[in-house]
XYZ file of C-alpha atoms in Angstrom:
292
model
C 23.296 26.924 2.395
C 20.170 27.224 0.293
C 17.171 27.318 2.651
C 15.065 24.944 0.560
C 17.967 22.487 0.298
C 18.376 22.642 4.072
C 14.662 22.015 4.596
C 14.724 19.155 2.105
C 17.707 17.564 3.858
C 16.108 18.010 7.280
C 12.844 16.406 6.071
C 14.686 13.423 4.550
C 16.676 12.818 7.748
C 13.508 13.115 9.849
C 11.506 10.751 7.623
C 14.225 8.100 7.724
C 15.469 8.773 11.283
C 18.985 8.554 9.884
C 21.510 11.041 8.519
C 23.000 8.331 6.298
C 19.705 7.309 4.691
C 18.420 10.895 4.582
C 21.575 12.002 2.781
C 21.187 9.170 0.280
C 17.593 10.227 -0.410
C 18.628 13.760 -1.388
C 21.818 12.699 -3.149
C 24.478 14.224 -0.883
C 27.073 12.930 1.558
C 26.260 12.195 5.206
C 28.780 14.846 6.249
C 27.099 17.483 4.096
C 23.635 16.481 5.361
C 24.821 16.942 8.955
C 26.284 20.329 8.012
C 23.041 21.492 6.348
C 20.914 20.456 9.328
C 23.331 22.127 11.726
C 23.167 25.360 9.721
C 19.381 25.175 9.665
C 19.266 24.727 13.444
C 21.663 27.636 13.884
C 19.561 29.896 11.658
C 16.348 28.919 13.487
C 17.961 29.104 16.908
C 16.449 25.754 17.875
C 17.487 22.113 18.176
C 15.516 20.013 15.709
C 16.942 16.563 16.492
C 17.936 14.542 19.506
C 21.121 12.759 18.393
C 22.717 9.681 19.943
C 25.178 7.191 18.500
C 22.269 4.847 17.753
C 19.307 7.053 16.871
C 18.142 10.359 15.460
C 14.739 11.537 16.689
C 12.836 14.792 16.366
C 12.548 17.173 19.278
C 9.140 18.675 19.985
C 10.196 21.775 18.052
C 11.580 19.577 15.289
C 8.266 17.709 14.971
C 6.331 20.975 14.671
C 8.805 22.230 12.055
C 8.625 18.932 10.135
C 4.812 18.957 10.030
C 4.917 22.386 8.370
C 8.033 21.785 6.326
C 6.821 18.781 4.313
C 3.704 20.457 2.804
C 5.797 23.512 1.913
C 8.367 21.380 0.106
C 5.632 19.565 -1.785
C 4.063 22.852 -2.823
C 7.494 24.117 -3.879
C 8.031 20.987 -6.002
C 4.639 21.485 -7.605
C 5.396 25.149 -8.260
C 8.621 24.187 -9.996
C 6.667 21.733 -12.115
C 4.435 24.546 -13.320
C 7.339 26.332 -14.983
C 8.436 23.326 -17.021
C 8.404 23.656 -20.784
C 5.089 21.809 -20.759
C 3.033 23.164 -17.912
C 0.739 20.134 -17.924
C 3.673 17.773 -17.406
C 3.758 16.138 -13.983
C 7.071 15.706 -12.176
C 8.437 14.604 -8.805
C 8.471 11.597 -6.501
C 5.498 9.606 -5.159
C 6.119 7.132 -2.321
C 3.473 4.367 -2.210
C 2.915 1.446 0.136
C 0.680 -1.498 -0.800
C 0.078 -5.176 0.109
C 2.581 -7.551 -1.471
C 0.234 -9.698 -3.555
C -1.862 -6.908 -5.048
C 1.071 -4.514 -5.312
C 3.323 -6.911 -7.213
C 0.632 -7.886 -9.713
C -2.382 -5.639 -10.281
C -0.907 -2.384 -8.979
C 2.296 -2.456 -11.010
C 0.245 -3.100 -14.141
C -1.846 -0.021 -13.352
C 1.251 2.087 -12.653
C 2.919 1.280 -15.971
C 0.637 3.412 -18.226
C 0.712 6.251 -15.684
C 4.501 6.396 -15.760
C 4.520 6.077 -19.544
C 2.256 9.144 -19.704
C 4.277 11.040 -17.069
C 7.964 10.089 -17.495
C 9.172 12.713 -15.014
C 7.185 11.175 -12.154
C 9.369 8.875 -10.049
C 7.441 6.199 -8.139
C 8.883 4.436 -5.112
C 6.758 1.386 -4.269
C 7.068 -0.347 -0.892
C 5.310 -3.720 -0.572
C 4.394 -5.119 2.828
C 1.651 -7.271 4.322
C 2.094 -5.531 7.675
C 0.393 -2.298 8.698
C 2.563 0.675 7.733
C 2.139 4.102 9.311
C 2.121 6.274 6.216
C 2.499 9.517 8.178
C 5.389 8.415 10.383
C 7.198 6.677 7.538
C 6.691 9.473 5.037
C 4.500 7.828 2.399
C 2.404 9.950 0.074
C -0.157 7.259 -0.633
C -1.227 3.818 0.547
C -3.318 1.306 -1.392
C -5.182 -0.845 1.141
C -7.897 -3.455 1.401
C -10.515 -3.585 4.147
C -11.932 -1.227 6.730
C -9.636 1.610 7.712
C -8.381 1.475 11.292
C -7.006 5.032 11.341
C -9.911 7.471 11.016
C -7.511 10.424 10.725
C -6.568 9.383 7.181
C -8.407 10.382 4.017
C -9.567 7.476 1.847
C -10.999 7.178 -1.656
C -12.728 3.913 -2.467
C -11.406 2.454 -5.697
C -13.454 -0.746 -5.973
C -15.133 -3.626 -4.152
C -13.120 -6.836 -4.477
C -14.957 -10.180 -4.417
C -13.768 -12.804 -1.945
C -14.201 -16.150 -3.705
C -13.949 -19.862 -2.973
C -11.887 -21.966 -5.335
C -10.351 -25.388 -5.828
C -8.451 -27.228 -8.538
C -10.247 -29.620 -10.908
C -7.928 -32.405 -9.678
C -8.939 -31.823 -6.051
C -12.639 -31.814 -6.969
C -12.247 -35.010 -9.032
C -10.565 -36.746 -6.109
C -12.678 -35.456 -3.210
C -15.918 -34.464 -4.912
C -17.321 -30.986 -5.429
C -19.175 -29.691 -2.336
C -22.826 -29.063 -3.192
C -23.339 -26.417 -0.514
C -21.152 -24.314 1.808
C -22.136 -26.558 4.736
C -20.284 -29.415 3.015
C -16.984 -27.585 3.562
C -16.845 -29.285 6.971
C -15.737 -32.454 5.196
C -13.035 -30.758 3.093
C -9.502 -29.531 3.684
C -9.792 -25.739 3.697
C -6.784 -23.482 3.137
C -6.889 -20.606 5.606
C -5.563 -17.042 5.866
C -3.425 -16.171 8.895
C -4.398 -12.490 9.118
C -8.074 -12.825 8.197
C -10.291 -11.955 11.163
C -12.730 -14.728 10.218
C -10.189 -17.317 9.037
C -11.832 -20.211 10.936
C -15.302 -19.497 9.553
C -16.391 -18.385 6.096
C -19.561 -16.390 5.478
C -22.064 -17.295 2.776
C -25.535 -16.206 1.704
C -28.307 -18.618 2.593
C -32.082 -18.554 2.365
C -32.229 -17.230 5.924
C -29.472 -14.629 5.574
C -25.709 -14.630 6.077
C -24.355 -17.780 7.702
C -20.835 -18.385 9.087
C -19.608 -21.857 8.152
C -16.864 -23.335 10.398
C -13.843 -24.478 8.370
C -10.531 -26.166 9.139
C -7.548 -27.455 7.247
C -3.901 -28.441 7.169
C -2.513 -25.213 5.690
C -2.585 -21.579 6.761
C -0.713 -18.606 5.239
C -0.588 -14.818 5.444
C -0.422 -14.532 1.650
C -3.446 -15.018 -0.633
C -1.092 -16.025 -3.443
C 0.315 -18.834 -1.280
C -3.227 -20.088 -0.692
C -3.982 -19.871 -4.431
C -0.860 -21.862 -5.317
C -1.643 -24.571 -2.773
C -5.225 -24.784 -4.029
C -3.979 -25.006 -7.628
C -1.694 -27.870 -6.582
C -4.719 -29.775 -5.269
C -4.220 -29.450 -1.511
C -7.713 -28.144 -0.722
C -10.276 -25.348 -1.060
C -9.235 -21.719 -0.644
C -11.130 -18.468 -0.093
C -9.194 -15.447 -1.302
C -9.536 -12.147 -3.227
C -10.659 -12.504 -6.834
C -7.599 -10.734 -8.261
C -5.403 -13.516 -6.844
C -7.536 -16.270 -8.387
C -7.990 -14.699 -11.846
C -4.712 -15.884 -13.473
C -5.407 -19.451 -12.268
C -8.959 -19.321 -13.653
C -7.648 -18.248 -17.052
C -5.327 -21.259 -17.210
C -7.910 -23.683 -15.842
C -5.879 -24.493 -12.726
C -8.648 -23.312 -10.401
C -12.441 -23.353 -10.491
C -14.792 -21.047 -8.588
C -17.241 -22.515 -6.085
C -20.441 -21.077 -4.559
C -20.546 -17.937 -6.727
C -24.237 -17.376 -5.972
C -23.579 -17.731 -2.259
C -20.704 -15.213 -2.090
C -21.388 -12.901 0.839
C -18.298 -10.790 1.208
C -16.511 -8.058 -0.689
C -13.527 -6.070 0.532
C -13.078 -2.404 -0.305
C -9.878 -1.262 -2.004
C -8.871 2.272 -0.994
C -6.343 4.927 -1.907
C -5.350 6.436 1.447
C -3.362 9.585 2.209
C -2.684 11.878 5.176
C -5.198 14.703 5.651
C -2.573 17.280 6.602
C -0.449 16.663 3.535
C -0.906 18.949 0.550
C -2.265 16.788 -2.245
C 0.050 17.655 -5.115
C -1.070 17.480 -8.730
C 0.961 14.325 -9.362
C -0.576 12.461 -6.402
C -4.072 13.639 -7.281
C -3.518 12.537 -10.894
C -2.297 9.116 -9.772
C -5.333 8.559 -7.531
C -7.629 9.501 -10.431
C -5.691 7.109 -12.680
C -6.021 4.223 -10.218
C -9.759 4.835 -9.827
C -10.177 4.696 -13.595
C -8.047 1.592 -14.181
C -8.900 -0.845 -11.382
């Protein structure tokens, strides 16, 4: 068994907590993956996994080996890239996690020119509106909005995203356009499920920032769902600007209270501090910062 192949198989099994999925990731059979890991354990003289019929988990020794194994494999991949015919050519896989709405629209548009410029870079994009542990689940990079809850991660701010109020022209014709944020109390407001301030919206006033209580008949965990309902005339929404932009361009939504906007949300590229930042990941982060 080639040592690097054994390490690569071990890391894939550990990241996916499954011999079947780990084997698929490295392109070998489950039987061969089990053989490689067994040979690696025999050579090291240590058990790396606790195996049951239902789960595969790292032992304490296995966790320590994994934490050192992954950066070494990444450095090895980068070293191999340096001896390509074109030394400046980037190659290898980048695993990214991002929120569904932004990831399926803005992010994929930003990724397209990067992959066109670097055809040997393989990007695996996972979209989820739930918090994903990028270290435990083996992601190289996360693109996230808002304040970072995990201070152990390294973050690069890409931009500040406006949070805007909007409604359809039909809704405003039928119910009247609110003249001030305080008038939202008389309107059907479309709310975000996961927003920490979903039942009150902040606006600038002459005396500072004021939280305006809001309520409505619709609530969703997706900003795109709110945008679609607003465009269909159900009420007034407050969502990230990137979600509203396509509807503004077609005239289906109109912005409200632009001068009173009080909130922006940071967009960050986030990665583990212990992970070696390979040239391809560093290049992608630079690309995202330049193209947001």
